Amino acid sequence: MSIEKTLNVQKREGRGKGPSGRLRSKYLVPGIFYSPTGENVLVQAEALPLEKLYEAVGHTTVFNLEIDSNGQKETHPVLIWQVQRHPYKKLFLHIDYYGVDLDKEVKVDVPLEFVGTAKGVKLGGIQETYRESVRLESKPLDMPKKIVIDVSDMNIGDSINVADLQLPPNVSAVYDQNFAVVSILAKDKDEEAADVEGEVVAG
């Protein structure tokens, strides 16, 4: 597997709200590149290319960060680590780029996607989802973008635990205990009574 995407950024000067605010007024997003060697580099990225890249890679896919410092360019494999967003506008306020060693494992929270309709739900049960993501460990280029869980065969009383997840080769789950990610539960009597009342009113 190879790195498919590249984001071009420029080295920047100045920390704090003032310089960062001036960058945002020019549709530039301030950020920090955290190098595996311990060096931190202040950078800025154009907002639109960054938004498009983020839609494609999220927090799980490695891409190349090309840093331009007065015409001198250096490229580093990175993951997007932390994102600060505007409270109500669709804008990035700050991005942390985490430099990775492609030969060393990293731990990342990978989204879970639930597909299908459980047998137990068709019989009147309720699907209870406990986790939207799971922390996985692998080398950066082996990390999956998401984990798809098909709940179609689940009956009332069934659960899928972390240990049950179908993970790609060379990828393992990180957890202190084998917690459930989704269960199909029977409705309690109050819920069943409410459903009956609703049917009577509708009828």
CSV table of C-alpha atoms in Angstrom, one decimal:
chain,number,residue,atom,x,y,z
A,1,MET,CA,0.0,0.0,0.0
A,2,SER,CA,1.3,3.5,-0.9
A,3,ILE,CA,0.5,7.0,0.2
A,4,GLU,CA,-2.0,8.5,-2.3
A,5,LYS,CA,-2.6,12.0,-1.2
A,6,THR,CA,-0.5,15.1,-0.5
A,7,LEU,CA,-1.3,18.3,1.3
A,8,ASN,CA,0.9,21.3,0.6
A,9,VAL,CA,1.4,23.7,3.6
A,10,GLN,CA,3.7,26.6,4.3
A,11,LYS,CA,5.8,27.2,7.4
A,12,ARG,CA,4.4,30.1,9.5
A,13,GLU,CA,5.6,32.4,12.1
A,14,GLY,CA,3.8,33.6,15.2
A,15,ARG,CA,1.6,31.9,17.8
A,16,GLY,CA,-1.6,33.0,19.5
A,17,LYS,CA,-5.0,34.4,18.7
A,18,GLY,CA,-3.8,37.4,16.7
A,19,PRO,CA,-1.6,35.8,14.1
A,20,SER,CA,-4.0,32.8,13.8
A,21,GLY,CA,-7.0,35.1,13.4
A,22,ARG,CA,-5.2,36.9,10.6
A,23,LEU,CA,-4.5,33.6,8.8
A,24,ARG,CA,-8.2,32.6,9.0
A,25,SER,CA,-9.3,35.9,7.5
A,26,LYS,CA,-7.2,34.9,4.5
A,27,TYR,CA,-8.8,31.4,4.3
A,28,LEU,CA,-5.7,29.8,5.8
A,29,VAL,CA,-5.9,27.3,8.6
A,30,PRO,CA,-3.1,27.3,11.2
A,31,GLY,CA,-1.7,24.0,12.4
A,32,ILE,CA,1.3,22.2,14.0
A,33,PHE,CA,3.3,19.4,12.5
A,34,TYR,CA,4.5,17.1,15.3
A,35,SER,CA,7.5,15.2,14.0
A,36,PRO,CA,8.5,11.7,15.2
A,37,THR,CA,11.9,13.2,16.1
A,38,GLY,CA,10.2,15.6,18.6
A,39,GLU,CA,10.5,18.7,16.4
A,40,ASN,CA,7.3,20.8,16.2
A,41,VAL,CA,6.8,23.0,13.1
A,42,LEU,CA,4.1,25.7,12.8
A,43,VAL,CA,2.3,25.5,9.5
A,44,GLN,CA,-0.6,26.9,7.6
A,45,ALA,CA,-2.8,25.3,4.9
A,46,GLU,CA,-5.3,26.7,2.4
A,47,ALA,CA,-8.8,26.0,3.7
A,48,LEU,CA,-10.4,24.4,0.7
A,49,PRO,CA,-7.7,21.8,-0.2
A,50,LEU,CA,-7.6,20.9,3.5
A,51,GLU,CA,-11.3,20.4,3.7
A,52,LYS,CA,-11.3,18.1,0.7
A,53,LEU,CA,-8.4,16.1,2.0
A,54,TYR,CA,-10.0,15.7,5.4
A,55,GLU,CA,-13.2,14.3,3.8
A,56,ALA,CA,-11.1,11.7,2.1
A,57,VAL,CA,-8.7,10.7,4.9
A,58,GLY,CA,-10.3,11.5,8.2
A,59,HIS,CA,-8.2,10.5,11.2
A,60,THR,CA,-7.2,7.1,9.9
A,61,THR,CA,-5.5,7.4,6.5
A,62,VAL,CA,-1.8,8.5,6.1
A,63,PHE,CA,-1.0,11.2,3.6
A,64,ASN,CA,2.0,13.3,2.8
A,65,LEU,CA,2.5,16.7,4.3
A,66,GLU,CA,4.6,18.8,2.1
A,67,ILE,CA,6.1,21.7,4.1
A,68,ASP,CA,7.3,24.7,2.2
A,69,SER,CA,9.8,26.8,4.1
A,70,ASN,CA,11.0,29.7,1.9
A,71,GLY,CA,11.1,27.5,-1.2
A,72,GLN,CA,12.7,24.6,0.5
A,73,LYS,CA,10.2,21.7,0.6
A,74,GLU,CA,10.2,18.6,2.9
A,75,THR,CA,7.6,15.8,2.8
A,76,HIS,CA,6.5,13.8,5.8
A,77,PRO,CA,4.0,11.0,6.2
A,78,VAL,CA,1.3,12.1,8.7
A,79,LEU,CA,-2.1,11.5,10.2
A,80,ILE,CA,-4.6,14.2,11.2
A,81,TRP,CA,-4.6,13.9,15.0
A,82,GLN,CA,-6.7,16.7,16.4
A,83,VAL,CA,-9.1,19.1,14.7
A,84,GLN,CA,-10.6,22.3,16.2
A,85,ARG,CA,-13.7,23.5,14.4
A,86,HIS,CA,-15.7,26.7,14.5
A,87,PRO,CA,-18.7,26.3,17.0
A,88,TYR,CA,-21.3,26.9,14.3
A,89,LYS,CA,-19.6,27.5,11.0
A,90,LYS,CA,-18.2,24.8,8.8
A,91,LEU,CA,-14.7,26.0,9.3
A,92,PHE,CA,-11.4,24.5,10.7
A,93,LEU,CA,-9.8,26.6,13.4
A,94,HIS,CA,-6.6,24.5,13.9
A,95,ILE,CA,-5.2,21.2,12.8
A,96,ASP,CA,-2.6,18.9,14.5
A,97,TYR,CA,-0.6,16.8,12.0
A,98,TYR,CA,1.0,13.8,13.6
A,99,GLY,CA,4.1,12.6,11.9
A,100,VAL,CA,4.4,8.8,11.7
A,101,ASP,CA,7.1,6.3,11.2
A,102,LEU,CA,5.7,3.9,8.6
A,103,ASP,CA,7.5,1.0,10.2
A,104,LYS,CA,6.2,1.6,13.7
A,105,GLU,CA,2.7,0.9,15.0
A,106,VAL,CA,0.2,3.6,15.9
A,107,LYS,CA,-3.1,3.6,17.9
A,108,VAL,CA,-6.1,5.3,16.2
A,109,ASP,CA,-9.8,5.5,16.9
A,110,VAL,CA,-11.4,4.0,13.8
A,111,PRO,CA,-15.1,4.6,13.1
A,112,LEU,CA,-17.6,1.7,13.2
A,113,GLU,CA,-20.3,1.5,10.4
A,114,PHE,CA,-23.3,-0.7,11.2
A,115,VAL,CA,-25.2,-2.1,8.1
A,116,GLY,CA,-28.2,-4.3,7.6
A,117,THR,CA,-31.4,-4.9,9.7
A,118,ALA,CA,-31.0,-7.4,12.5
A,119,LYS,CA,-33.4,-10.4,12.6
A,120,GLY,CA,-34.1,-9.5,16.2
A,121,VAL,CA,-35.2,-6.0,15.3
A,122,LYS,CA,-37.7,-7.5,12.7
A,123,LEU,CA,-39.1,-9.5,15.5
A,124,GLY,CA,-39.7,-6.5,17.7
A,125,GLY,CA,-36.3,-6.1,19.4
A,126,ILE,CA,-34.2,-2.9,19.7
A,127,GLN,CA,-30.7,-2.4,18.4
A,128,GLU,CA,-28.5,-0.8,21.1
A,129,THR,CA,-25.2,0.7,19.8
A,130,TYR,CA,-22.6,1.3,22.5
A,131,ARG,CA,-19.6,2.4,20.4
A,132,GLU,CA,-19.2,4.7,17.4
A,133,SER,CA,-15.5,3.9,17.1
A,134,VAL,CA,-12.9,1.4,18.3
A,135,ARG,CA,-9.2,1.9,19.0
A,136,LEU,CA,-7.0,-0.1,16.7
A,137,GLU,CA,-3.3,-0.7,16.5
A,138,SER,CA,-1.3,-1.3,13.4
A,139,LYS,CA,1.4,0.2,11.2
A,140,PRO,CA,0.1,3.4,9.7
A,141,LEU,CA,-0.4,2.1,6.1
A,142,ASP,CA,-2.3,-0.9,7.4
A,143,MET,CA,-4.9,1.1,9.4
A,144,PRO,CA,-8.4,0.7,8.0
A,145,LYS,CA,-10.5,3.8,7.3
A,146,LYS,CA,-13.5,2.2,9.0
A,147,ILE,CA,-14.8,-1.2,10.3
A,148,VAL,CA,-18.1,-2.4,8.8
A,149,ILE,CA,-20.4,-4.5,11.1
A,150,ASP,CA,-23.2,-6.4,9.5
A,151,VAL,CA,-26.0,-6.9,12.1
A,152,SER,CA,-28.3,-8.8,9.8
A,153,ASP,CA,-28.0,-12.2,11.5
A,154,MET,CA,-28.3,-10.9,15.1
A,155,ASN,CA,-31.3,-12.2,17.1
A,156,ILE,CA,-32.7,-10.8,20.4
A,157,GLY,CA,-30.2,-11.3,23.1
A,158,ASP,CA,-27.2,-11.3,20.7
A,159,SER,CA,-24.2,-9.0,21.1
A,160,ILE,CA,-21.1,-8.3,19.1
A,161,ASN,CA,-18.0,-7.7,21.2
A,162,VAL,CA,-14.7,-6.1,20.2
A,163,ALA,CA,-13.1,-9.6,20.0
A,164,ASP,CA,-15.8,-10.6,17.4
A,165,LEU,CA,-14.8,-7.8,15.0
A,166,GLN,CA,-13.5,-8.9,11.6
A,167,LEU,CA,-10.2,-6.9,11.4
A,168,PRO,CA,-7.8,-6.6,8.4
A,169,PRO,CA,-4.5,-8.5,8.6
A,170,ASN,CA,-1.9,-7.0,10.9
A,171,VAL,CA,-4.5,-4.9,12.8
A,172,SER,CA,-5.5,-5.5,16.4
A,173,ALA,CA,-7.9,-4.0,18.8
A,174,VAL,CA,-6.7,-2.1,21.9
A,175,TYR,CA,-9.0,-2.5,24.9
A,176,ASP,CA,-8.8,-3.0,28.6
A,177,GLN,CA,-11.9,-5.3,28.6
A,178,ASN,CA,-13.8,-7.1,25.9
A,179,PHE,CA,-16.7,-4.7,25.7
A,180,ALA,CA,-19.8,-4.9,23.5
A,181,VAL,CA,-20.2,-2.6,20.6
A,182,VAL,CA,-23.8,-3.5,19.6
A,183,SER,CA,-26.6,-5.6,21.1
A,184,ILE,CA,-30.2,-6.6,20.2
A,185,LEU,CA,-32.4,-6.2,23.2
A,186,ALA,CA,-35.9,-7.3,23.9
A,187,LYS,CA,-38.4,-4.4,24.5
A,188,ASP,CA,-39.5,-4.1,28.1
A,189,LYS,CA,-43.2,-4.2,29.1
A,190,ASP,CA,-43.5,-0.4,29.2
A,191,GLU,CA,-42.2,0.0,25.7
A,192,GLU,CA,-44.5,-2.8,24.4
A,193,ALA,CA,-47.5,-1.1,26.1
A,194,ALA,CA,-46.6,2.2,24.5
A,195,ASP,CA,-46.4,0.6,21.1
A,196,VAL,CA,-49.8,-1.1,21.6
A,197,GLU,CA,-51.3,2.3,22.7
A,198,GLY,CA,-49.8,3.9,19.6
A,199,GLU,CA,-51.3,1.2,17.3
A,200,VAL,CA,-54.7,1.6,19.0
A,201,VAL,CA,-54.7,5.4,18.6
A,202,ALA,CA,-53.5,5.1,15.0
A,203,GLY,CA,-56.2,2.6,14.3
